[in-house]
């Protein structure tokens, strides 16, 4: 995403994603799967992720997953301010709750920073 160039996902990657589609309402899974689709420029894949999460039981994990996916959709479609606003709404505890390691929090921070920078660049 940093370069603006996309690379289609390999079949093996798609197969791995399919193993986790039932867990997309978990923010850790949503962040990684949506990130793969975003890096591939696969808006349809992001849309499918969002639909699957929307169908999950309501709750904070679902809401966080939707925010993460939606921010990547916004970023992919050049709606930088919307992406930044979504991510800025995720407080520290929510970011920690995404799970994994500090890497996930750093990734969310980097995506937010990119969205803010791009938004400012458009406003200038």
Tab-separated table of C-alpha atoms in Angstrom:
chain	number	residue	atom	x	y	z
A	1	UNK	CA	0.000	0.000	0.000
A	2	UNK	CA	2.879	2.353	0.670
A	3	UNK	CA	3.967	2.381	-2.963
A	4	UNK	CA	0.511	2.397	-4.489
A	5	UNK	CA	1.398	-0.718	-6.475
A	6	UNK	CA	-0.676	-3.804	-5.961
A	7	UNK	CA	0.170	-7.448	-6.366
A	8	UNK	CA	-2.561	-10.045	-6.846
A	9	UNK	CA	-2.723	-12.634	-4.101
A	10	UNK	CA	-1.282	-16.035	-4.886
A	11	UNK	CA	-3.688	-18.965	-4.911
A	12	UNK	CA	-2.006	-20.397	-1.801
A	13	UNK	CA	-2.629	-17.122	0.043
A	14	UNK	CA	-6.283	-17.156	-1.030
A	15	UNK	CA	-6.554	-20.734	0.233
A	16	UNK	CA	-5.123	-19.700	3.607
A	17	UNK	CA	-7.550	-16.769	3.821
A	18	UNK	CA	-10.461	-19.148	3.275
A	19	UNK	CA	-9.401	-21.096	6.361
A	20	UNK	CA	-10.001	-18.003	8.491
A	21	UNK	CA	-13.161	-16.494	7.014
A	22	UNK	CA	-15.290	-17.803	9.863
A	23	UNK	CA	-13.125	-15.860	12.313
A	24	UNK	CA	-13.166	-12.464	10.594
A	25	UNK	CA	-15.111	-10.869	13.455
A	26	UNK	CA	-11.931	-11.257	15.526
A	27	UNK	CA	-9.995	-8.005	15.014
A	28	UNK	CA	-6.619	-9.778	14.773
A	29	UNK	CA	-7.881	-11.908	11.870
A	30	UNK	CA	-9.754	-9.000	10.260
A	31	UNK	CA	-6.657	-6.784	10.310
A	32	UNK	CA	-4.477	-9.393	8.647
A	33	UNK	CA	-6.965	-10.620	6.050
A	34	UNK	CA	-8.132	-7.110	5.142
A	35	UNK	CA	-4.506	-6.002	4.958
A	36	UNK	CA	-3.765	-8.765	2.472
A	37	UNK	CA	-6.709	-7.762	0.300
A	38	UNK	CA	-5.816	-4.061	0.539
A	39	UNK	CA	-2.195	-4.713	-0.424
A	40	UNK	CA	-3.450	-6.653	-3.436
A	41	UNK	CA	-5.833	-3.846	-4.403
A	42	UNK	CA	-8.686	-6.335	-4.098
A	43	UNK	CA	-11.663	-4.143	-3.179
A	44	UNK	CA	-14.006	-7.082	-3.814
A	45	UNK	CA	-12.075	-9.103	-1.230
A	46	UNK	CA	-12.373	-6.248	1.266
A	47	UNK	CA	-16.094	-6.032	0.533
A	48	UNK	CA	-16.500	-9.772	1.149
A	49	UNK	CA	-14.627	-9.427	4.449
A	50	UNK	CA	-16.902	-6.614	5.509
A	51	UNK	CA	-20.043	-8.552	4.610
A	52	UNK	CA	-18.904	-11.568	6.607
A	53	UNK	CA	-18.133	-9.436	9.646
A	54	UNK	CA	-21.451	-7.591	9.339
A	55	UNK	CA	-23.205	-10.957	9.590
A	56	UNK	CA	-21.411	-11.827	12.846
A	57	UNK	CA	-23.011	-11.384	16.254
A	58	UNK	CA	-22.950	-7.767	17.430
A	59	UNK	CA	-20.271	-6.845	19.928
A	60	UNK	CA	-17.095	-4.881	20.459
A	61	UNK	CA	-14.936	-7.333	18.480
A	62	UNK	CA	-17.282	-7.070	15.521
A	63	UNK	CA	-17.272	-3.268	15.742
A	64	UNK	CA	-13.484	-3.133	15.917
A	65	UNK	CA	-13.167	-5.514	12.966
A	66	UNK	CA	-15.562	-3.384	10.919
A	67	UNK	CA	-13.590	-0.235	11.769
A	68	UNK	CA	-10.332	-1.873	10.686
A	69	UNK	CA	-11.779	-3.220	7.439
A	70	UNK	CA	-13.641	-0.005	6.651
A	71	UNK	CA	-10.508	2.063	7.223
A	72	UNK	CA	-8.645	-0.063	4.674
A	73	UNK	CA	-11.537	0.248	2.212
A	74	UNK	CA	-11.477	4.028	2.725
A	75	UNK	CA	-7.719	4.152	2.268
A	76	UNK	CA	-7.893	1.989	-0.866
A	77	UNK	CA	-10.560	4.267	-2.326
A	78	UNK	CA	-8.652	7.484	-1.477
A	79	UNK	CA	-11.024	8.526	1.329
A	80	UNK	CA	-8.101	9.332	3.570
A	81	UNK	CA	-9.887	11.575	6.078
A	82	UNK	CA	-12.556	8.911	6.643
A	83	UNK	CA	-9.877	6.258	7.195
A	84	UNK	CA	-8.034	8.512	9.632
A	85	UNK	CA	-11.224	9.308	11.546
A	86	UNK	CA	-12.144	5.625	11.889
A	87	UNK	CA	-8.728	4.700	13.221
A	88	UNK	CA	-8.446	7.722	15.505
A	89	UNK	CA	-11.666	6.535	17.155
A	90	UNK	CA	-9.922	3.312	18.257
A	91	UNK	CA	-8.528	4.021	21.714
A	92	UNK	CA	-5.406	2.440	23.179
A	93	UNK	CA	-7.317	-0.323	24.971
A	94	UNK	CA	-9.129	-1.272	21.778
A	95	UNK	CA	-5.863	-1.365	19.856
A	96	UNK	CA	-4.310	-3.554	22.542
A	97	UNK	CA	-7.407	-5.764	22.348
A	98	UNK	CA	-6.697	-6.501	18.691
A	99	UNK	CA	-4.247	-8.994	20.105
A	100	UNK	CA	-1.167	-10.576	18.747
A	101	UNK	CA	1.854	-8.543	19.653
A	102	UNK	CA	2.832	-4.920	19.619
A	103	UNK	CA	3.241	-5.317	15.858
A	104	UNK	CA	-0.529	-5.159	15.340
A	105	UNK	CA	-0.767	-1.888	17.266
A	106	UNK	CA	2.141	-0.487	15.276
A	107	UNK	CA	0.440	-1.566	12.047
A	108	UNK	CA	-2.772	0.223	13.033
A	109	UNK	CA	-0.730	3.318	13.960
A	110	UNK	CA	1.103	3.238	10.624
A	111	UNK	CA	-2.127	2.893	8.656
A	112	UNK	CA	-3.574	5.813	10.621
A	113	UNK	CA	-0.454	7.929	10.036
A	114	UNK	CA	-0.616	7.202	6.318
A	115	UNK	CA	-4.296	8.177	6.181
A	116	UNK	CA	-3.661	11.415	8.090
A	117	UNK	CA	-0.688	12.341	5.888
A	118	UNK	CA	-2.601	11.638	2.674
A	119	UNK	CA	-5.603	13.589	3.958
A	120	UNK	CA	-3.418	16.601	4.778
A	121	UNK	CA	-1.741	16.399	1.401
A	122	UNK	CA	-5.126	16.563	-0.335
A	123	UNK	CA	-6.190	19.498	1.835
A	124	UNK	CA	-3.035	21.498	1.073
